[in-house]
PDB file of C-alpha atoms and ligand atoms in Angstrom:
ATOM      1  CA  UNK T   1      25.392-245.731 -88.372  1.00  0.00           C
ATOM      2  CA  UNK T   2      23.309-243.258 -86.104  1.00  0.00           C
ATOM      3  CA  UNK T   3      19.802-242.359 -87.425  1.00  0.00           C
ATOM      4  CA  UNK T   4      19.446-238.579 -87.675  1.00  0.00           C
ATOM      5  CA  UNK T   5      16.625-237.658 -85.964  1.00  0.00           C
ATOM      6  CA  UNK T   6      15.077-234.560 -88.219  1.00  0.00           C
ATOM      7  CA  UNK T   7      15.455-234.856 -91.892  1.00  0.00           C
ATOM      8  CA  UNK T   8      14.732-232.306 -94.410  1.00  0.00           C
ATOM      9  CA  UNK T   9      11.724-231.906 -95.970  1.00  0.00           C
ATOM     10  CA  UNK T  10      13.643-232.610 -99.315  1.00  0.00           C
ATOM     11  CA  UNK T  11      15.360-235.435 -97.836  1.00  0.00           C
ATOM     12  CA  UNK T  12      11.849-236.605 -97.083  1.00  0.00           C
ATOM     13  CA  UNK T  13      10.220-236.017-100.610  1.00  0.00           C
ATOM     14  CA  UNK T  14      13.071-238.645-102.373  1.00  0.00           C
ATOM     15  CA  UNK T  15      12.491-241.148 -99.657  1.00  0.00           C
ATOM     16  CA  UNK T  16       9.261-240.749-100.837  1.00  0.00           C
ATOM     17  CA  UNK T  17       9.767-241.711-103.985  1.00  0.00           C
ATOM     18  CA  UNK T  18      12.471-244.170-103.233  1.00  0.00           C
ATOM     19  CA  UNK T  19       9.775-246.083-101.666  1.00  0.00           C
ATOM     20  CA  UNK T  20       7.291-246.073-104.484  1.00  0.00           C
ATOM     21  CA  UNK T  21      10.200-246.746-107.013  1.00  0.00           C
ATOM     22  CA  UNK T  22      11.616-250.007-104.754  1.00  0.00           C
ATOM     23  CA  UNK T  23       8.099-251.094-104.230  1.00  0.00           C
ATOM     24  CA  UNK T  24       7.720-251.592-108.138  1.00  0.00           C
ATOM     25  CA  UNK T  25      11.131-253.306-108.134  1.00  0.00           C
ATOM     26  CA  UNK T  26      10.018-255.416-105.164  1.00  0.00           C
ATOM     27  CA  UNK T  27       6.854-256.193-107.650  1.00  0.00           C
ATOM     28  CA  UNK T  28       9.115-257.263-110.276  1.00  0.00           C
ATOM     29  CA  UNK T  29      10.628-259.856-108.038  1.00  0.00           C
ATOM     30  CA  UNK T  30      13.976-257.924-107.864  1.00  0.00           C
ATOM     31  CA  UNK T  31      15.241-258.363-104.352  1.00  0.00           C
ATOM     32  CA  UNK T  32      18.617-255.815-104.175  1.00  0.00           C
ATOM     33  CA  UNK T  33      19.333-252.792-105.649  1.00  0.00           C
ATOM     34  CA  UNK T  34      22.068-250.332-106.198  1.00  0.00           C
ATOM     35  CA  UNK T  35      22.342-246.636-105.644  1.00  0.00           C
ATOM     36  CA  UNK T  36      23.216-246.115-109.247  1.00  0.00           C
ATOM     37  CA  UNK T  37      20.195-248.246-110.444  1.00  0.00           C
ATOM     38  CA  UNK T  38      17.912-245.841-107.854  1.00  0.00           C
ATOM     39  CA  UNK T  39      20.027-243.095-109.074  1.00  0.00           C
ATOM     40  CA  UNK T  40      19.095-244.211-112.491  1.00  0.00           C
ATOM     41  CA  UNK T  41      15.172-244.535-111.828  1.00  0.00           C
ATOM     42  CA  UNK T  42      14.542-241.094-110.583  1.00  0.00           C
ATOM     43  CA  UNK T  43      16.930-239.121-112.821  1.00  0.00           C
ATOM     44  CA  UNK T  44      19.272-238.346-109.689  1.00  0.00           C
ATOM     45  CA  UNK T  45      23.214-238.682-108.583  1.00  0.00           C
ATOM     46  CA  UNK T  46      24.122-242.044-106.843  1.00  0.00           C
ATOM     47  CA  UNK T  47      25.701-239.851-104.443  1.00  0.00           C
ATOM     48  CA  UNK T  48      22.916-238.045-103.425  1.00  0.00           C
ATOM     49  CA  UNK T  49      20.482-241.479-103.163  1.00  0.00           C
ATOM     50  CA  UNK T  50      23.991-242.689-101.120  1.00  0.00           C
ATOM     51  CA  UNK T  51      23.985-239.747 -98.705  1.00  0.00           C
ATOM     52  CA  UNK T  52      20.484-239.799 -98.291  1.00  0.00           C
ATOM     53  CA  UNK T  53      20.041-243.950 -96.894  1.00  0.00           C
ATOM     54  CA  UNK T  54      23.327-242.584 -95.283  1.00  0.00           C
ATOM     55  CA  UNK T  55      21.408-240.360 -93.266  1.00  0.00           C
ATOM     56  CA  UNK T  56      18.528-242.911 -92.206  1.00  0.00           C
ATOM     57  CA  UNK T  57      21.619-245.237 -91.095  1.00  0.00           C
ATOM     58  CA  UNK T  58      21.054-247.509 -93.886  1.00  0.00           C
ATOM     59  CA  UNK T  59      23.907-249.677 -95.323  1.00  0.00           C
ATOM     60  CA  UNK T  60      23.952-251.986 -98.355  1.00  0.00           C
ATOM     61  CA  UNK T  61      26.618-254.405 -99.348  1.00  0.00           C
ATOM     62  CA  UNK T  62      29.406-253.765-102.130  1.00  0.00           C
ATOM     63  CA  UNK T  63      28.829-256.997-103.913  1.00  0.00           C
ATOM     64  CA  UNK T  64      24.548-257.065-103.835  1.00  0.00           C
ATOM     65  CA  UNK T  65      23.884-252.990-102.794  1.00  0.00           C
ATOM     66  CA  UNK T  66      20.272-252.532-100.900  1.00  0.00           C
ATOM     67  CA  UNK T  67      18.340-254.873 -99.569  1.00  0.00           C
ATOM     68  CA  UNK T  68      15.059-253.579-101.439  1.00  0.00           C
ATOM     69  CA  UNK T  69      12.229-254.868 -98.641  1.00  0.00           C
ATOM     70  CA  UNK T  70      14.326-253.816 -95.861  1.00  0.00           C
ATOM     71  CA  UNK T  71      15.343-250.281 -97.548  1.00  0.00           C
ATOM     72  CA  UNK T  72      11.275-250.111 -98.020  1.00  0.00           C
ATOM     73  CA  UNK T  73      10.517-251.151 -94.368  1.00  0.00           C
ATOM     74  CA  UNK T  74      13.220-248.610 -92.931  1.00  0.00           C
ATOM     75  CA  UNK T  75      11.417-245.589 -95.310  1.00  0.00           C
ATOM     76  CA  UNK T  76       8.265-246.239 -93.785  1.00  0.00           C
ATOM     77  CA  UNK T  77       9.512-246.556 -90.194  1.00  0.00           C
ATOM     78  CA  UNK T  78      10.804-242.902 -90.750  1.00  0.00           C
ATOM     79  CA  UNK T  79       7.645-241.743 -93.175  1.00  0.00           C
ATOM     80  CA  UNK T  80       5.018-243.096 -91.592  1.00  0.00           C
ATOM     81  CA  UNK T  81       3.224-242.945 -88.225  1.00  0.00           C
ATOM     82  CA  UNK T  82       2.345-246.261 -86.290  1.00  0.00           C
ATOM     83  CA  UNK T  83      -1.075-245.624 -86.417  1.00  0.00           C
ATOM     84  CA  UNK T  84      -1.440-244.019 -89.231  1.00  0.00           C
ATOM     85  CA  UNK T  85      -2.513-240.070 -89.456  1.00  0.00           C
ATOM     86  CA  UNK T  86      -6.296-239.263 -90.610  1.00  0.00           C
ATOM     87  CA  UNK T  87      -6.536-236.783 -93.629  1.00  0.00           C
ATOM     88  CA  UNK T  88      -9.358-234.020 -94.507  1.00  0.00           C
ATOM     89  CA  UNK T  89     -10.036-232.680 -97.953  1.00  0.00           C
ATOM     90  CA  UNK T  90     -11.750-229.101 -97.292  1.00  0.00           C
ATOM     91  CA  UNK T  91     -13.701-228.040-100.691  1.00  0.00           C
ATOM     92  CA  UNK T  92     -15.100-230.931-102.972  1.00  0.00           C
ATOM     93  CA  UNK T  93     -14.810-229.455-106.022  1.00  0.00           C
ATOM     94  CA  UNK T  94     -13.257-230.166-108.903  1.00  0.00           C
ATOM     95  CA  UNK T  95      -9.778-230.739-107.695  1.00  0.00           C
ATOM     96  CA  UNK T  96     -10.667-231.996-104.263  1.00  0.00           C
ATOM     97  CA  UNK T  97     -12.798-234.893-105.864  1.00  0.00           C
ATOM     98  CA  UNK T  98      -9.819-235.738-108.204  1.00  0.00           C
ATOM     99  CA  UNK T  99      -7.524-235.632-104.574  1.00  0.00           C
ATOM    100  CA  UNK T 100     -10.070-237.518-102.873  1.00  0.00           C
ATOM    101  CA  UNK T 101     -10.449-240.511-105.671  1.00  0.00           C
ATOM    102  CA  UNK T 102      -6.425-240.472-106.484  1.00  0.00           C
ATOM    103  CA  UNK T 103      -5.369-240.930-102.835  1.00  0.00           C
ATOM    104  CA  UNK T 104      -8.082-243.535-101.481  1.00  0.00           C
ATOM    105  CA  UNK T 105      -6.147-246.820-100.784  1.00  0.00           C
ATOM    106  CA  UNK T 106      -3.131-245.643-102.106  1.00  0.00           C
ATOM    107  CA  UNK T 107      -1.277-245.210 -98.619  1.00  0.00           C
ATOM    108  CA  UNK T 108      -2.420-247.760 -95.689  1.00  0.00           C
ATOM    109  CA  UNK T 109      -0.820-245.483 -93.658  1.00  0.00           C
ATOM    110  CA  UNK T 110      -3.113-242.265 -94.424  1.00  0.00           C
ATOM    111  CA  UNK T 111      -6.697-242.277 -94.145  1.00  0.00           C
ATOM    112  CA  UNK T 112      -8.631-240.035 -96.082  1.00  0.00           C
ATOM    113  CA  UNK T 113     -11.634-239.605 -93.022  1.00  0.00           C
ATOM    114  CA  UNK T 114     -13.797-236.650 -93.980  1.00  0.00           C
ATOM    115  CA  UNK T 115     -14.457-234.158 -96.548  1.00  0.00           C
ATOM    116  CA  UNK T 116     -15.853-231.031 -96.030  1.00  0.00           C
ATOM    117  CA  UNK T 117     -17.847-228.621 -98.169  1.00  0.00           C
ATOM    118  CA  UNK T 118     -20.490-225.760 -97.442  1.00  0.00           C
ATOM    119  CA  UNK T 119     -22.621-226.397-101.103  1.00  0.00           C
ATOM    120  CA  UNK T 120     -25.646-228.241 -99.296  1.00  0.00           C
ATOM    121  CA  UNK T 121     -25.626-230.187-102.705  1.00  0.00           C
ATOM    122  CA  UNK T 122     -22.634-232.007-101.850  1.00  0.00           C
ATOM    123  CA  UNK T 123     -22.886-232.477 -98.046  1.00  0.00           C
ATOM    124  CA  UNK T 124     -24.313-235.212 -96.355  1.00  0.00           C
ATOM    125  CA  UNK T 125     -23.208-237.284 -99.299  1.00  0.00           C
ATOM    126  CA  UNK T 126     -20.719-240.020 -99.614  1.00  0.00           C
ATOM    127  CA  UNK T 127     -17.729-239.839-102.350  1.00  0.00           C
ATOM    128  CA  UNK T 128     -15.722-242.952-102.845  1.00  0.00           C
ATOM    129  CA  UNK T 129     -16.485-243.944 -99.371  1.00  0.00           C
ATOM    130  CA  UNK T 130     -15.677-240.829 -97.589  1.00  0.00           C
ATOM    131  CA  UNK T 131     -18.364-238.941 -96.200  1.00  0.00           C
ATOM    132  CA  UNK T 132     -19.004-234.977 -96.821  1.00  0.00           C
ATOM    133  CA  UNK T 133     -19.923-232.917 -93.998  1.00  0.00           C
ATOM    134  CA  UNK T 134     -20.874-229.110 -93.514  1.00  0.00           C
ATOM    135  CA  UNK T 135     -17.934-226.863 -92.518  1.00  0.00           C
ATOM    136  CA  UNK T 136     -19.762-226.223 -89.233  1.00  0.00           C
ATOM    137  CA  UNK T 137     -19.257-229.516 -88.325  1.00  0.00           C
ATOM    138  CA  UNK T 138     -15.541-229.115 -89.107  1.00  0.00           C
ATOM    139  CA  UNK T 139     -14.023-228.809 -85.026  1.00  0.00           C
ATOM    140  CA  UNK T 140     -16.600-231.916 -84.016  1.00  0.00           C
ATOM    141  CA  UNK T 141     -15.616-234.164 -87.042  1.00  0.00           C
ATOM    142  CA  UNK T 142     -11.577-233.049 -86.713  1.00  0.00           C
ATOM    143  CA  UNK T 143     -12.118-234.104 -83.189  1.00  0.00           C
ATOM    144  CA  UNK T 144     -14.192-237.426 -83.769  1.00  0.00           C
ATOM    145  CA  UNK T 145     -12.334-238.852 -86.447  1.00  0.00           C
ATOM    146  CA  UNK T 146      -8.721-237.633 -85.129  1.00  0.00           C
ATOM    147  CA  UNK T 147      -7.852-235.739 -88.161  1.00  0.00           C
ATOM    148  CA  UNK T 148      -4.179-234.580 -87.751  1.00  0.00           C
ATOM    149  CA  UNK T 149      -3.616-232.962 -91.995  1.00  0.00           C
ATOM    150  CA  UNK T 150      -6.168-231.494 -93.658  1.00  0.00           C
ATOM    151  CA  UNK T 151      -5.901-230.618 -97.862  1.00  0.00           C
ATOM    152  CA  UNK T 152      -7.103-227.548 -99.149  1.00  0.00           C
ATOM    153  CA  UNK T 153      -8.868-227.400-102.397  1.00  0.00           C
ATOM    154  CA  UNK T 154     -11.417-224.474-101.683  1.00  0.00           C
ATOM    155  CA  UNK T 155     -11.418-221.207-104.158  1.00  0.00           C
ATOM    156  CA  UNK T 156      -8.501-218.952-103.633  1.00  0.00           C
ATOM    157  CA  UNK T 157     -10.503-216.040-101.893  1.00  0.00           C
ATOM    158  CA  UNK T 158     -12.110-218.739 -99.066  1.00  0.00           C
ATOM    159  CA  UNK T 159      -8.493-220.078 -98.352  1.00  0.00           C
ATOM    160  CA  UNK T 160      -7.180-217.563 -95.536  1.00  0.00           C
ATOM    161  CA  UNK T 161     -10.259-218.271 -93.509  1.00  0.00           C
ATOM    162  CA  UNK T 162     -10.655-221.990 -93.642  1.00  0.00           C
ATOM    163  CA  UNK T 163      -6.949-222.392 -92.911  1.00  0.00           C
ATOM    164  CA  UNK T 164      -7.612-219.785 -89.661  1.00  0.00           C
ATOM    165  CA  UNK T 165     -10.280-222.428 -89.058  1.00  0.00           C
ATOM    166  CA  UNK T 166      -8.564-225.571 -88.928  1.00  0.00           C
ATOM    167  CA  UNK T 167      -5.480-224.210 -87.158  1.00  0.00           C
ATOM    168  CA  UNK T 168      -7.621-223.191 -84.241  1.00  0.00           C
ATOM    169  CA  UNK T 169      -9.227-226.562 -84.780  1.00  0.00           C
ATOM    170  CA  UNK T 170      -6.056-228.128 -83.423  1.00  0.00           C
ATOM    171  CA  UNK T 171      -4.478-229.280 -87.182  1.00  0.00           C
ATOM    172  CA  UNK T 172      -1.296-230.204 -87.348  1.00  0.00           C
ATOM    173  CA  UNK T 173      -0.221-230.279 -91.331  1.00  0.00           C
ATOM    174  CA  UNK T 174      -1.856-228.555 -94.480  1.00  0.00           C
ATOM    175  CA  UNK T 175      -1.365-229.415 -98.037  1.00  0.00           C
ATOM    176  CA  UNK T 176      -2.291-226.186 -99.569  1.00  0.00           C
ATOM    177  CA  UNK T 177      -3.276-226.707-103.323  1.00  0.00           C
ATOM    178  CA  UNK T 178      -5.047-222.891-103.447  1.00  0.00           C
ATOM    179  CA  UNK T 179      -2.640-220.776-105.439  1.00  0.00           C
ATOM    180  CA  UNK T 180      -3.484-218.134-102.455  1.00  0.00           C
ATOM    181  CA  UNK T 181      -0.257-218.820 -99.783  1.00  0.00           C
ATOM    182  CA  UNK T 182      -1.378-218.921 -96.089  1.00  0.00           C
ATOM    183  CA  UNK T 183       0.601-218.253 -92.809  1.00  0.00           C
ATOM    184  CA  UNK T 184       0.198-220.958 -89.687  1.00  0.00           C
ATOM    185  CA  UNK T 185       1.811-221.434 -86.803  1.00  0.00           C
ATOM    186  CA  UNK T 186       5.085-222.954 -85.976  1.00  0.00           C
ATOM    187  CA  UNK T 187       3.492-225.883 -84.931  1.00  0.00           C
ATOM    188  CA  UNK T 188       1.978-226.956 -87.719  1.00  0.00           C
ATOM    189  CA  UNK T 189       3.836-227.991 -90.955  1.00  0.00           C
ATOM    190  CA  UNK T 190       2.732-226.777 -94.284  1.00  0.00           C
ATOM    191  CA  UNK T 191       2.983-227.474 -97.487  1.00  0.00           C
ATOM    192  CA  UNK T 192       2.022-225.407-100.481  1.00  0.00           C
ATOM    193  CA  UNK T 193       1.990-226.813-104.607  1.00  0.00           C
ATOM    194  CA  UNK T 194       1.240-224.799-106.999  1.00  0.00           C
ATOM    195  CA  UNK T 195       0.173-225.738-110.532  1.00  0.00           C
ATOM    196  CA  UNK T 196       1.555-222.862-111.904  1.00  0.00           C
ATOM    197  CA  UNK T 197       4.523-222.102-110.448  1.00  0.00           C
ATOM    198  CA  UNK T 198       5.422-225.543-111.659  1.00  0.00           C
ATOM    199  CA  UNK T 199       4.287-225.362-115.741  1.00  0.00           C
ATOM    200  CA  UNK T 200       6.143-222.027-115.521  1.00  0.00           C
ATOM    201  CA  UNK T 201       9.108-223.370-114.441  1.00  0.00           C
ATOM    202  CA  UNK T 202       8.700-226.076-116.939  1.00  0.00           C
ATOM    203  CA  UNK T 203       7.577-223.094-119.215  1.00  0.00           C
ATOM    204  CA  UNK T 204      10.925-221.109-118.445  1.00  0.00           C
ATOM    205  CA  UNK T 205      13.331-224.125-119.051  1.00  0.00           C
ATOM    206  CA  UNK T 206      11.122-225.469-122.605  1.00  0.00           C
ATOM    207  CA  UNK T 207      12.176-221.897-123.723  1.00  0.00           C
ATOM    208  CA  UNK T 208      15.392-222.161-122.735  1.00  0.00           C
ATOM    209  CA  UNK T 209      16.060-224.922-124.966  1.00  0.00           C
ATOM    210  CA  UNK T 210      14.595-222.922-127.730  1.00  0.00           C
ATOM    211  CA  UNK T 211      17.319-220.040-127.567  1.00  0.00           C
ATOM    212  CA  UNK T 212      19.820-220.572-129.904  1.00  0.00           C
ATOM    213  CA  UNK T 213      23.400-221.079-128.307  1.00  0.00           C
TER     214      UNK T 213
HETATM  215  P1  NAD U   1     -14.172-225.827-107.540  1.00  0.00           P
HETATM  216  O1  NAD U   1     -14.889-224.531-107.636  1.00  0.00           O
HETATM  217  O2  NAD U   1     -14.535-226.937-108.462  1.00  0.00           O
HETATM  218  O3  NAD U   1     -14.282-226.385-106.043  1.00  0.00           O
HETATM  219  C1  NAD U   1     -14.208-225.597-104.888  1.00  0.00           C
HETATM  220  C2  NAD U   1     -15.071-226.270-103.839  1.00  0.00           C
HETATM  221  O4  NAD U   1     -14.882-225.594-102.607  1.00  0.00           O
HETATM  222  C3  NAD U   1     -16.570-226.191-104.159  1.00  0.00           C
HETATM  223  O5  NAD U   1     -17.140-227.474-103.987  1.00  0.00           O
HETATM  224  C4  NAD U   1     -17.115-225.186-103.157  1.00  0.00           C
HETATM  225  O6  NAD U   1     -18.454-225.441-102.801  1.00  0.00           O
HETATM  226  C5  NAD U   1     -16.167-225.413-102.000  1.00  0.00           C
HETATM  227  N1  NAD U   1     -16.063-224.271-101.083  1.00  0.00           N
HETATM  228  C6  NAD U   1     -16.168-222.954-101.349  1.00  0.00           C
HETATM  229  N2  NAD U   1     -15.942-222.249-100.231  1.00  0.00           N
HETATM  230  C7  NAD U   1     -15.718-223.142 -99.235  1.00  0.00           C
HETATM  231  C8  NAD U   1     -15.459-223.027 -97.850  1.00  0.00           C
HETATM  232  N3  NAD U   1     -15.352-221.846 -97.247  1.00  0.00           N
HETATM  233  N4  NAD U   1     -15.303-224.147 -97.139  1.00  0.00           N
HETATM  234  C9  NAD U   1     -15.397-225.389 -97.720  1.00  0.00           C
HETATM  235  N5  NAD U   1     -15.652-225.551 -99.037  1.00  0.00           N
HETATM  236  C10 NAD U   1     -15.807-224.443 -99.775  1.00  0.00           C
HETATM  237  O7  NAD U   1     -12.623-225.462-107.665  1.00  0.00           O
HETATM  238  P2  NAD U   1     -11.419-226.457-108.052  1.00  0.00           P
HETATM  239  O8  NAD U   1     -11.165-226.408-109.498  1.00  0.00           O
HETATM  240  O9  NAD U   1     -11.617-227.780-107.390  1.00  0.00           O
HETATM  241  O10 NAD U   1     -10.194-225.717-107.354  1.00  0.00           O
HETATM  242  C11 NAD U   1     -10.090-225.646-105.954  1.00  0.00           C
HETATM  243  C12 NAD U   1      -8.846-224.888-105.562  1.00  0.00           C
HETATM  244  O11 NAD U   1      -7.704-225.578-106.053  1.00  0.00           O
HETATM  245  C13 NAD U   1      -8.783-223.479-106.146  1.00  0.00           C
HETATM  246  O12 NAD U   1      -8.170-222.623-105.212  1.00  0.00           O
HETATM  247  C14 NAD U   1      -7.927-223.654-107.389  1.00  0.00           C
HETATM  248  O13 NAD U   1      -7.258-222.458-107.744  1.00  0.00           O
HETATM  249  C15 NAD U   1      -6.951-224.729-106.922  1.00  0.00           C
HETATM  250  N6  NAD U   1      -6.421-225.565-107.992  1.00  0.00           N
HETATM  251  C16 NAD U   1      -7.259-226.227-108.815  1.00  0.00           C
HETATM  252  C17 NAD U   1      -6.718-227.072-109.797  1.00  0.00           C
HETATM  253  C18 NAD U   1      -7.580-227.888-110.724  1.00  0.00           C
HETATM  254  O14 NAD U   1      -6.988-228.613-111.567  1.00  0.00           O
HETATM  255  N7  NAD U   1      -8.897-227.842-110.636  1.00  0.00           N
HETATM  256  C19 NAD U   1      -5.367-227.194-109.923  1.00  0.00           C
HETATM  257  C20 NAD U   1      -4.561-226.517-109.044  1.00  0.00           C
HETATM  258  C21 NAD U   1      -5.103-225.716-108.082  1.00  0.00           C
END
């Protein structure tokens, strides 16, 4: 089967967490899998965990299903770079420490290089390994320590501006966790979460099931 060559983001996001779920089967010694059990795992169809190895050109068999360390490598061919991409967290507050801590080891394949802050308390400082550094020094340290995604976790009124920044510091991705949405250039991917948006949906549905009928 031919590999597509651009998935969709969505596409992306369950491979995602194909991956993490076959790496914990792959941990529990199980070595095959089937789409129903994946299906099963992440509260999904089978069809759509079918279409989706479908469309990295991935085939199991009938009688065993997915080979699960093959399945794994493929995902990470696709996700992952060769080298591995350097990350940035800009703002070390509250959230940005929690981003900083959570994601440190967690992916050999992202690098969390530099943080960036402009309280001189927290510059110049090291947190969990990672260096702080002034925003001033943001284009040299981008440059220096190839940072290709940078996270933003500064308050909502400072978020327009940095992101200006780090686009015309040659970025090419932003996670943007400020509930303040930004524009960038076609060039460079984005993605926004917001922590509201998400307990109101959860919000909206909770009452849902309230209604009567
Ligand atoms: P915080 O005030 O604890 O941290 C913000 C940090 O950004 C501070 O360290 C501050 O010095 C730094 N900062 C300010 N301006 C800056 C600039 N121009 N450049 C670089 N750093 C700068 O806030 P927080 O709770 O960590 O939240 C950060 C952002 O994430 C906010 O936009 C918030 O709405 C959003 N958010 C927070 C949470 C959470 O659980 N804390 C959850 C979702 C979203």
């Amino acid at each position: 089967m031919k590999r597509n060559n651009k998935l969709p983001g969505k596409t992306i996001e369950r491979l995602s967490q194909y991956r993490r779920s076959l790496l914990l089967c792959l941990a529990q010694e199980k070595t095959h899998i089937f789409s129903h059990e994946i299906a099963a795992l992440l509260h999904i169809t089978p069809v759509q965990v079918r279409r989706d190895i479908m469309l990295i050109g991935y085939t199991g068999t009938l009688r065993q299903g997915y080979d699960i360390r093959e399945l794994i490598d493929l995902i990470g061919e696709i996700i992952d770079s060769q080298d591995g991409l350097n990350v940035a967290v800009i703002g070390l507050g509250n959230l940005g420490r929690a981003i900083l801590t959570y994601l440190s080891g967690k992916r050999t394949k992202l690098r969390i290089a530099a943080a960036f802050d402009i309280n001189p308390e927290k510059v110049d400082k090291v947190y969990g390994g990672v260096p702080c550094y002034p925003l001033d020094r943001l284009q040299e340290i981008l440059e220096k320590e190839e940072v290709s995604i940078g996270i933003l976790t500064v308050p909502a009124t400072e978020t327009a501006g940095v992101a200006n920044t780090l686009v015309n510091c040659g970025i090419k991705g932003i996670l943007n966790y400020t509930p303040k949405p930004i524009n960038v250039p076609p060039h460079v991917y984005l993605q926004e979460y917001d922590m509201i948006t998400s307990l109101e949906k959860v919000a909206y549905f909770v009452k849902r099931n309230q209604q009567p009928g």
